[in-house]
Short mmCIF file of N, CA and C in Angstrom, two decimals:
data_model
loop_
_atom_site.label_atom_id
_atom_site.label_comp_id
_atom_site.label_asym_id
_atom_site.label_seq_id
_atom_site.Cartn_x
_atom_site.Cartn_y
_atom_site.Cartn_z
N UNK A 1 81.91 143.30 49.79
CA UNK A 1 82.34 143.87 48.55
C UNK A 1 82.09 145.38 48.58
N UNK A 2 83.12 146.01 48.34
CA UNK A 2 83.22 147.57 48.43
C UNK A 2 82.97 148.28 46.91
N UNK A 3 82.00 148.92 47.42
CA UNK A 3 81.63 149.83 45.51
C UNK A 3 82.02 150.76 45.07
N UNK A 4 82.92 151.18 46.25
CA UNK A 4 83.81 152.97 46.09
C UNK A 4 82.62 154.31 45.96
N UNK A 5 80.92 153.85 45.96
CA UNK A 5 79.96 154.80 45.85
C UNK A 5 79.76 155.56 47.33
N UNK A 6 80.07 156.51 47.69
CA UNK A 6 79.56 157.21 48.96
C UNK A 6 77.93 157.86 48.58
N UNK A 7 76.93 157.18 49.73
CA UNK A 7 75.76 157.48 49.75
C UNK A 7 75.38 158.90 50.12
N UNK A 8 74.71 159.74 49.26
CA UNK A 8 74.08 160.73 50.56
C UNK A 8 73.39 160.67 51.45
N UNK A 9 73.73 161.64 52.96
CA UNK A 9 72.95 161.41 54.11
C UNK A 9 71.23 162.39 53.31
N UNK A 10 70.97 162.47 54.63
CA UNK A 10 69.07 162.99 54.70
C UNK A 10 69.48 164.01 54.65
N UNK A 11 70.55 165.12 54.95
CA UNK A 11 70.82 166.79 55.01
C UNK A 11 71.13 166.73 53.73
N UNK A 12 71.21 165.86 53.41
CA UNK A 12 72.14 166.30 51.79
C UNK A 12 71.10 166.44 50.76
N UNK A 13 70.40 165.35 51.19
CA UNK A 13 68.98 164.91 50.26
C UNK A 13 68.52 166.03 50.13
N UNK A 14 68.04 166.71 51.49
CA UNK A 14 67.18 167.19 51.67
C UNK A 14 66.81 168.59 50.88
N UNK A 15 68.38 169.43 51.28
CA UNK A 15 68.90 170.69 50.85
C UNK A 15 69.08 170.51 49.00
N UNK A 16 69.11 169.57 48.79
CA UNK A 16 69.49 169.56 47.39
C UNK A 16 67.94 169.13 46.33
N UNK A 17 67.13 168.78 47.52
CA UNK A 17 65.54 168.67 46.82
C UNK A 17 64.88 169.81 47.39
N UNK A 18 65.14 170.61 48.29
CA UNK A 18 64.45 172.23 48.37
C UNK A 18 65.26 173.02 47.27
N UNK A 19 66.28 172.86 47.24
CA UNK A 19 66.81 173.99 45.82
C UNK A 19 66.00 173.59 44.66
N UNK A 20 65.92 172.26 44.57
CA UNK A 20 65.52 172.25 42.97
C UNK A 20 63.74 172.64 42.80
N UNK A 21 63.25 172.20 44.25
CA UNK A 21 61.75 172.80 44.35
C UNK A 21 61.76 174.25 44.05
N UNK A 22 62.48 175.22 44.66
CA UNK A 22 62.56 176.33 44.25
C UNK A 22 62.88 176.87 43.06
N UNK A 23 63.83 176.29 42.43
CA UNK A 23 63.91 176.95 40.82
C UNK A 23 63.08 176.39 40.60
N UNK A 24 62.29 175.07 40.48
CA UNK A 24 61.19 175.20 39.69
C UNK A 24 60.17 175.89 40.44
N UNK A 25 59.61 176.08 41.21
CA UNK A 25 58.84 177.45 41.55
C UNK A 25 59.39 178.68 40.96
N UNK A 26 60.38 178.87 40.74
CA UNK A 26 60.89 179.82 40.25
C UNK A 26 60.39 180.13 38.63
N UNK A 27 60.91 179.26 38.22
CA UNK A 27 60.90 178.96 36.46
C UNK A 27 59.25 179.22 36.02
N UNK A 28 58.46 178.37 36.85
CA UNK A 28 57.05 178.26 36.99
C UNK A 28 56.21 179.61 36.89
N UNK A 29 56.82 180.21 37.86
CA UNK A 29 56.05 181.16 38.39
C UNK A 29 57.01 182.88 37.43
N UNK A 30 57.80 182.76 36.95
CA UNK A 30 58.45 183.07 35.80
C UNK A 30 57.67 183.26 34.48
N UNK A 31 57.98 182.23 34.39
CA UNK A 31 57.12 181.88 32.74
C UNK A 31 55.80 182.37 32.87
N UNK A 32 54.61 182.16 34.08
CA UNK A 32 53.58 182.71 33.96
C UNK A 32 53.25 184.03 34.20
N UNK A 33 54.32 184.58 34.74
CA UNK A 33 53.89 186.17 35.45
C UNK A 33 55.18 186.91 34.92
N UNK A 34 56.05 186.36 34.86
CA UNK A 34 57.78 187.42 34.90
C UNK A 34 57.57 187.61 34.02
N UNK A 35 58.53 189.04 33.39
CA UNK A 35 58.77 189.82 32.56
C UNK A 35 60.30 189.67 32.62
N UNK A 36 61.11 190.67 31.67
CA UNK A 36 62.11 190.62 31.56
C UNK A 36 62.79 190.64 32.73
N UNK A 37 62.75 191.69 33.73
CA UNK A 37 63.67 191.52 34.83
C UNK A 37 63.55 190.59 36.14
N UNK A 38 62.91 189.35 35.62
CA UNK A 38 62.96 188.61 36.10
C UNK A 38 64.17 187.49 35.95
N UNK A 39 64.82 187.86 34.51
CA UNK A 39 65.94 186.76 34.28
C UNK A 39 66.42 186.57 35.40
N UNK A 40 66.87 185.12 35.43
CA UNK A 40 67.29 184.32 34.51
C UNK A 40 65.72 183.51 34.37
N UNK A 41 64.68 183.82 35.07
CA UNK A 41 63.80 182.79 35.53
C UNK A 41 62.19 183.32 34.89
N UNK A 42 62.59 183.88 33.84
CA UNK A 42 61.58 184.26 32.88
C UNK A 42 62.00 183.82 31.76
N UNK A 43 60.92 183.71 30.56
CA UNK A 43 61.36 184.20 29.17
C UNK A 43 61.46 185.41 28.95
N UNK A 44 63.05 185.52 28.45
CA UNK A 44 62.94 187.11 27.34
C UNK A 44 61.73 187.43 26.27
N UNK A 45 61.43 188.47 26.47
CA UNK A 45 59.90 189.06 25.96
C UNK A 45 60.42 188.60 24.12
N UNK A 46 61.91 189.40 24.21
CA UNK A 46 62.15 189.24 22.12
C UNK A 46 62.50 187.84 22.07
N UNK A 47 62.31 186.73 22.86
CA UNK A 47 62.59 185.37 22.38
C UNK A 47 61.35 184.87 22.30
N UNK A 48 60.28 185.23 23.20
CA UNK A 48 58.95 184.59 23.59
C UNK A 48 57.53 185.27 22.99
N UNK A 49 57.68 185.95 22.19
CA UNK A 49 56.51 186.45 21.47
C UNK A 49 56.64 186.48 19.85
N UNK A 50 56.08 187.05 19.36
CA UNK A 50 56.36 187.54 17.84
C UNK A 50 55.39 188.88 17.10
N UNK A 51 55.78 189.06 16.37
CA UNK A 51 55.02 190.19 15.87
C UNK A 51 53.86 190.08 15.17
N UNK A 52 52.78 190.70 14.69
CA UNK A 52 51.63 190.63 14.16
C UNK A 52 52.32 190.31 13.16
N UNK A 53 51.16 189.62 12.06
CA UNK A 53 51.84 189.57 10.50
C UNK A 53 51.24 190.93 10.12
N UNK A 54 50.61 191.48 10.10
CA UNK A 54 50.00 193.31 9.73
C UNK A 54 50.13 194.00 10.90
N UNK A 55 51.00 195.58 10.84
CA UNK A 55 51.42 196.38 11.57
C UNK A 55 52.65 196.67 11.22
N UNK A 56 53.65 197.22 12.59
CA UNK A 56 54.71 197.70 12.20
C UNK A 56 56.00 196.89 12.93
N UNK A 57 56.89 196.77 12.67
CA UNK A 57 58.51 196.53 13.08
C UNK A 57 58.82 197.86 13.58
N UNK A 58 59.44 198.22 14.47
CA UNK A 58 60.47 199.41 14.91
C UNK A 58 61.71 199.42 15.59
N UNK A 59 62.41 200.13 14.59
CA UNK A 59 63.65 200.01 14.92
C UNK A 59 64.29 201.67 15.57
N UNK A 60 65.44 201.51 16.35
CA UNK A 60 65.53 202.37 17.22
C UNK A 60 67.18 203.21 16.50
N UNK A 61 67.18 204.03 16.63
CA UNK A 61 68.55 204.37 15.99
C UNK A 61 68.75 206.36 16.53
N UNK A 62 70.28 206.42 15.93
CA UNK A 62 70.58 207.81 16.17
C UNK A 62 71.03 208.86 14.78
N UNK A 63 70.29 209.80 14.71
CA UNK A 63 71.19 210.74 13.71
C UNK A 63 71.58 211.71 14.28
N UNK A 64 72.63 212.25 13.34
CA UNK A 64 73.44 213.37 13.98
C UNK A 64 73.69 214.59 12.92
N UNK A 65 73.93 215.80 13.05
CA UNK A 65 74.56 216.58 12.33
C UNK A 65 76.55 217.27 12.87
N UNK A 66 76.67 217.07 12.02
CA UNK A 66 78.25 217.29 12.38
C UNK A 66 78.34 219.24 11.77
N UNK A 67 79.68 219.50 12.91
CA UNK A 67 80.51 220.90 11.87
C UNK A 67 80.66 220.60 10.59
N UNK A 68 80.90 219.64 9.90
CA UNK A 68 80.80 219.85 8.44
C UNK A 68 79.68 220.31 7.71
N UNK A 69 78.37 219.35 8.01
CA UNK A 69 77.53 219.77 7.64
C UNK A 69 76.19 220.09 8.55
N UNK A 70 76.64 221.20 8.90
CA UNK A 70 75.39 221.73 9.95
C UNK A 70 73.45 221.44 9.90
N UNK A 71 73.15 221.75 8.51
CA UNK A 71 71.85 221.05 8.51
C UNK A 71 71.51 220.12 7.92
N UNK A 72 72.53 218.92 7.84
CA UNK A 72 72.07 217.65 7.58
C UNK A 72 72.17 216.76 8.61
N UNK A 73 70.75 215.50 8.79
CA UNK A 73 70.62 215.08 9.71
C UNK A 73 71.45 213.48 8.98
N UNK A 74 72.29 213.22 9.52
CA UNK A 74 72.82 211.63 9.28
C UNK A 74 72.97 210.44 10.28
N UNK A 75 72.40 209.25 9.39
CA UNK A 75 72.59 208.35 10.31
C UNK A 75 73.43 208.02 10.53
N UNK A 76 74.23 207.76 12.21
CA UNK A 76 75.33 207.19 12.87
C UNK A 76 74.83 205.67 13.56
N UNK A 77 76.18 205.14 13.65
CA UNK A 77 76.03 203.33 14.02
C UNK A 77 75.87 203.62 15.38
N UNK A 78 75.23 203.04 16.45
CA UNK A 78 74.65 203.04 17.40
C UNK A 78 75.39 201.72 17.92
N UNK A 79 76.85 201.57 18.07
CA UNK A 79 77.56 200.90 18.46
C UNK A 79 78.61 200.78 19.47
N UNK A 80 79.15 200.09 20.53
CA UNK A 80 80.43 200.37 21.47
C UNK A 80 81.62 201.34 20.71
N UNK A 81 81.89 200.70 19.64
CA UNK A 81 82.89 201.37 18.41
C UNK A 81 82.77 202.76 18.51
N UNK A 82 81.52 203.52 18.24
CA UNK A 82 81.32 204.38 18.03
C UNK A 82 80.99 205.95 18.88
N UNK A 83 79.77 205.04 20.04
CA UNK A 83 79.53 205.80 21.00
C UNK A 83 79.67 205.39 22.60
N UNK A 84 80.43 204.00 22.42
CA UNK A 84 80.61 203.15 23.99
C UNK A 84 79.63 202.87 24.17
N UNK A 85 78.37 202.50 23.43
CA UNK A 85 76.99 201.68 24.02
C UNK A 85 76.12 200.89 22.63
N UNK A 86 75.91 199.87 22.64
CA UNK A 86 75.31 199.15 21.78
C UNK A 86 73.90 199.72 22.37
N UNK A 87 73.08 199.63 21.02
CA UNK A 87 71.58 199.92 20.80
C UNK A 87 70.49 199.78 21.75
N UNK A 88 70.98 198.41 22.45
CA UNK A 88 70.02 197.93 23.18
C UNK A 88 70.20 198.72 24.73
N UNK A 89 71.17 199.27 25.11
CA UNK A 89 71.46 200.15 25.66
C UNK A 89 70.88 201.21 26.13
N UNK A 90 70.71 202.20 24.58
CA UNK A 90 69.82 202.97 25.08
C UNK A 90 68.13 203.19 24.48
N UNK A 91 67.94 202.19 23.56
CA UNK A 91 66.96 201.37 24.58
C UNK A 91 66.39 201.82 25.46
N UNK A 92 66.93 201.22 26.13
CA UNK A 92 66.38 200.81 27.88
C UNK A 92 66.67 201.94 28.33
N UNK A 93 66.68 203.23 28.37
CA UNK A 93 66.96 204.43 28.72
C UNK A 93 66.58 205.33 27.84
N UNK A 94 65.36 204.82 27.22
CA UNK A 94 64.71 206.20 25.91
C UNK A 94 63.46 206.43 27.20
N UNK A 95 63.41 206.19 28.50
CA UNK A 95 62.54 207.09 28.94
C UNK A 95 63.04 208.10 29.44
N UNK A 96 63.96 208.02 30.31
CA UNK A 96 64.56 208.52 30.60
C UNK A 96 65.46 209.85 29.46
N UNK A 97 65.76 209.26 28.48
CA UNK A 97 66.16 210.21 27.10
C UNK A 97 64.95 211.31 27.05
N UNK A 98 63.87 211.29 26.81
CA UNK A 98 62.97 211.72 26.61
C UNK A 98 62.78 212.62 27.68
N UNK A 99 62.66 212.25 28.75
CA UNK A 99 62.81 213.20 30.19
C UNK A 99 63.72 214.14 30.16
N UNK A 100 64.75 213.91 29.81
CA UNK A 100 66.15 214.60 29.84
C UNK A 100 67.10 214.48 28.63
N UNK A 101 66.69 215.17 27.41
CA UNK A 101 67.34 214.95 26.19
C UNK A 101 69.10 215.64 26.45
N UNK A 102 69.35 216.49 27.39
CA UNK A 102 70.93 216.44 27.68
C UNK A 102 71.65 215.41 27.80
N UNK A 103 70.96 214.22 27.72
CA UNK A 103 72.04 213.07 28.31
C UNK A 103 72.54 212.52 26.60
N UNK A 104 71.53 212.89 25.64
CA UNK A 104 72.36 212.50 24.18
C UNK A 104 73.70 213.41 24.78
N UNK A 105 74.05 214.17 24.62
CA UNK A 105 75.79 215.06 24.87
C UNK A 105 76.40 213.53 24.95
N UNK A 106 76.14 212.84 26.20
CA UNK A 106 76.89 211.97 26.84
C UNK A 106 77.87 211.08 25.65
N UNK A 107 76.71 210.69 24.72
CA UNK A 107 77.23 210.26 23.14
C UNK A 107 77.98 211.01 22.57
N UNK A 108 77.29 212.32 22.00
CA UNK A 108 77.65 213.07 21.27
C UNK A 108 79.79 212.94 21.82
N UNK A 109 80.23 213.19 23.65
CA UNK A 109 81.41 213.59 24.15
C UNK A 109 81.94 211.81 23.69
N UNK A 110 81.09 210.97 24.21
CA UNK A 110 81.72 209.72 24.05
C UNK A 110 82.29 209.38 22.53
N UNK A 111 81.57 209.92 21.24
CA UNK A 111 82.01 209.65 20.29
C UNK A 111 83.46 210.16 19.73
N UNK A 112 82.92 211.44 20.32
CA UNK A 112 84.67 211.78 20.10
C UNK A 112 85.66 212.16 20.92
N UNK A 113 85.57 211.34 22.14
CA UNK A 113 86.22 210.59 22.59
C UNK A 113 87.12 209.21 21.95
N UNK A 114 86.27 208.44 21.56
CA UNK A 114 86.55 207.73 20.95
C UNK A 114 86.85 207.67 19.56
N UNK A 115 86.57 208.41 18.60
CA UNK A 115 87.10 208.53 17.19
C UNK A 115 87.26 210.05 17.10
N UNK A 116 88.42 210.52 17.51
CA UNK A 116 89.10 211.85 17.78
C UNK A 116 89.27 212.76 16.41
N UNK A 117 89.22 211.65 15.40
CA UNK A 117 89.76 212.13 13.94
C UNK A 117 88.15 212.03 13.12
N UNK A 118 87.34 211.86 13.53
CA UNK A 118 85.79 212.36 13.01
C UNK A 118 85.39 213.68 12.96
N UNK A 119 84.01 214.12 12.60
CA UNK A 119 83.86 215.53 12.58
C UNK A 119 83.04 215.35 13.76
N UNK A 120 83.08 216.50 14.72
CA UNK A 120 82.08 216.62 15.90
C UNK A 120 80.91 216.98 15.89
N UNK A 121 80.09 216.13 16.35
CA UNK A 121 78.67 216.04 16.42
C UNK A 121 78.11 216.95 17.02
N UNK A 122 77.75 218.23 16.30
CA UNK A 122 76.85 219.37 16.33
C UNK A 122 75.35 219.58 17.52
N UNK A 123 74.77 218.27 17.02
CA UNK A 123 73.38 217.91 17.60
C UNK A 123 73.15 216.36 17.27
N UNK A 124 72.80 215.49 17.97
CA UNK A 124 72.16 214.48 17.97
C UNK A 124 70.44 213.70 18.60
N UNK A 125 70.02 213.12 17.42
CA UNK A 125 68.86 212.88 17.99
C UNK A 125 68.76 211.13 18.09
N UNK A 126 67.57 211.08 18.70
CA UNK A 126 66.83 209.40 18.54
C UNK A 126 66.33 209.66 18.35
N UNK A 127 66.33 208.46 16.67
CA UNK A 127 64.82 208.51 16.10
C UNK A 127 64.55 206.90 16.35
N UNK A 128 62.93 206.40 15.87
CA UNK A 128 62.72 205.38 15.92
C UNK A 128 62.08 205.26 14.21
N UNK A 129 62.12 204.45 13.77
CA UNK A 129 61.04 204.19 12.37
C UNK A 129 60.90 203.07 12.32
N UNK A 130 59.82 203.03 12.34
CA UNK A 130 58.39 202.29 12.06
C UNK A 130 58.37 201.68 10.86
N UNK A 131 58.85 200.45 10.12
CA UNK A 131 58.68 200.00 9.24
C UNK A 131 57.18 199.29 9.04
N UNK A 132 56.14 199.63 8.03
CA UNK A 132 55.18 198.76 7.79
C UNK A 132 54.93 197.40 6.79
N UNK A 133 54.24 196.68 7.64
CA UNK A 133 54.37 195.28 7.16
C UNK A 133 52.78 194.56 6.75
N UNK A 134 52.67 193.74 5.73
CA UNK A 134 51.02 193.54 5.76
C UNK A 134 51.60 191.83 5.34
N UNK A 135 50.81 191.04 6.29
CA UNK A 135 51.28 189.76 5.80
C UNK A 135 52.47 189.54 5.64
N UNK A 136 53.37 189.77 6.60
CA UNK A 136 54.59 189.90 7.20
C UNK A 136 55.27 190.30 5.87
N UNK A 137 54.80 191.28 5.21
CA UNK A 137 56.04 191.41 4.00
C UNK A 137 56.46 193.07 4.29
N UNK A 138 57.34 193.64 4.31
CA UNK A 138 57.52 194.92 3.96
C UNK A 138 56.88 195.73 2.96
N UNK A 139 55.85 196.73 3.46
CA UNK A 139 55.26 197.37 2.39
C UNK A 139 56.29 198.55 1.50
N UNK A 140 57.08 198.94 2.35
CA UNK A 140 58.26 200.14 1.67
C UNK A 140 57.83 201.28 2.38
N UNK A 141 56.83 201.50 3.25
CA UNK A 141 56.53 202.73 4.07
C UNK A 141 57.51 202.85 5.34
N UNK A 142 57.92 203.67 5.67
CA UNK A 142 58.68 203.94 6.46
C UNK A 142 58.30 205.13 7.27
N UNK A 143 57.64 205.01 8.71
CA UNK A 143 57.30 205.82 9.32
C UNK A 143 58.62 206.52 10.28
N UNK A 144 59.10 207.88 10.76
CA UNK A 144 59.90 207.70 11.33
C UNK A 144 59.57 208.94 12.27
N UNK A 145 59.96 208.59 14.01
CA UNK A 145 59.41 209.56 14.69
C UNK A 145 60.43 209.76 15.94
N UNK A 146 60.90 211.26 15.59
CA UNK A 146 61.70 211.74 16.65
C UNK A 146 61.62 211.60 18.23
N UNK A 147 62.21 210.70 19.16
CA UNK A 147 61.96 210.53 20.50
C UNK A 147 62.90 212.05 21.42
N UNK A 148 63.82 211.81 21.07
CA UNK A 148 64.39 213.22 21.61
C UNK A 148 65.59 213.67 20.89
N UNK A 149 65.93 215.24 21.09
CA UNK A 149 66.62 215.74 20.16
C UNK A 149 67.76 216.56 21.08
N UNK A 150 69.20 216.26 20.69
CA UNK A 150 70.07 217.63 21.43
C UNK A 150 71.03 218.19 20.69
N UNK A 151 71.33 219.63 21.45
CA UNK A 151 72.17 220.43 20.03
C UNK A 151 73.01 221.46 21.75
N UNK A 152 74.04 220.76 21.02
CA UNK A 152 76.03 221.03 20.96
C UNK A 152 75.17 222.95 22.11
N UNK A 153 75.72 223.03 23.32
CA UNK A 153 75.75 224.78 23.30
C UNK A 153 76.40 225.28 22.92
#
């Protein structure tokens, strides 16, 4: 009596129980030591921790001053839409920002690039603010602290 099941040989076995030993060594050794750039074989740090209930939240963002209004600082969306890079973006490149505040321009050209019919961005900075929290509630303080600043030559 024929079962139509084809068995695997011992190479097959074999290779297909060292892969799975390895991701889990992987996963294992991940979870206890990896950091983010370990994906896929870590936890993400913002999925796998949480915040104090007392201290601060911080959020990362950009203002700008335009030719219209030269000394006002306004907040802009920190979006593909806007400047070709979502938030998390740069992010991951505020050390680098900080090292070398010419690279805001890069935004500043990308924005209007992209929305041609806006007013042009004069100077742009990153700020971060520090929202405070006591017993995870929002107290209404709002700390906010300039990471780097650039202005139009």
């Amino acid at each position: 009596m024929e079962t139509g099941v084809e068995r695997l040989g011992r190479a097959a076995k074999t290779w297909r129980a060292a892969v799975v030993l390895a991701l889990t060594i992987l996963f294992c050794a991940g979870s206890l030591v990896g950091d983010d750039h370990w994906w896929p074989f870590s936890p993400w740090r913002m999925f796998s921790t949480s915040q104090a209930a007392t201290g601060s939240v911080w959020s990362t963002g950009i203002e700008v001053q335009t030719a219209d209004a030269p000394g006002e600082w306004v907040r802009a969306p920190l979006t593909p839409e806007n400047v070709g890079l979502n938030r998390a973006e740069v992010e991951g490149r505020i050390p680098q920002i900080e090292a070398d505040p010419s690279r805001l321009g890069t935004l500043a050209r990308s924005h209007a690039r992209l929305r041609p019919t806006a007013a042009e961005w004069t100077a742009l900075r990153v700020v971060r603010r520090l929202i405070v929290v006591v017993d995870r509630k929002p107290t209404g303080e709002v700390r906010t602290e300039v990471l780097a600043q650039w202005r139009a030559p």
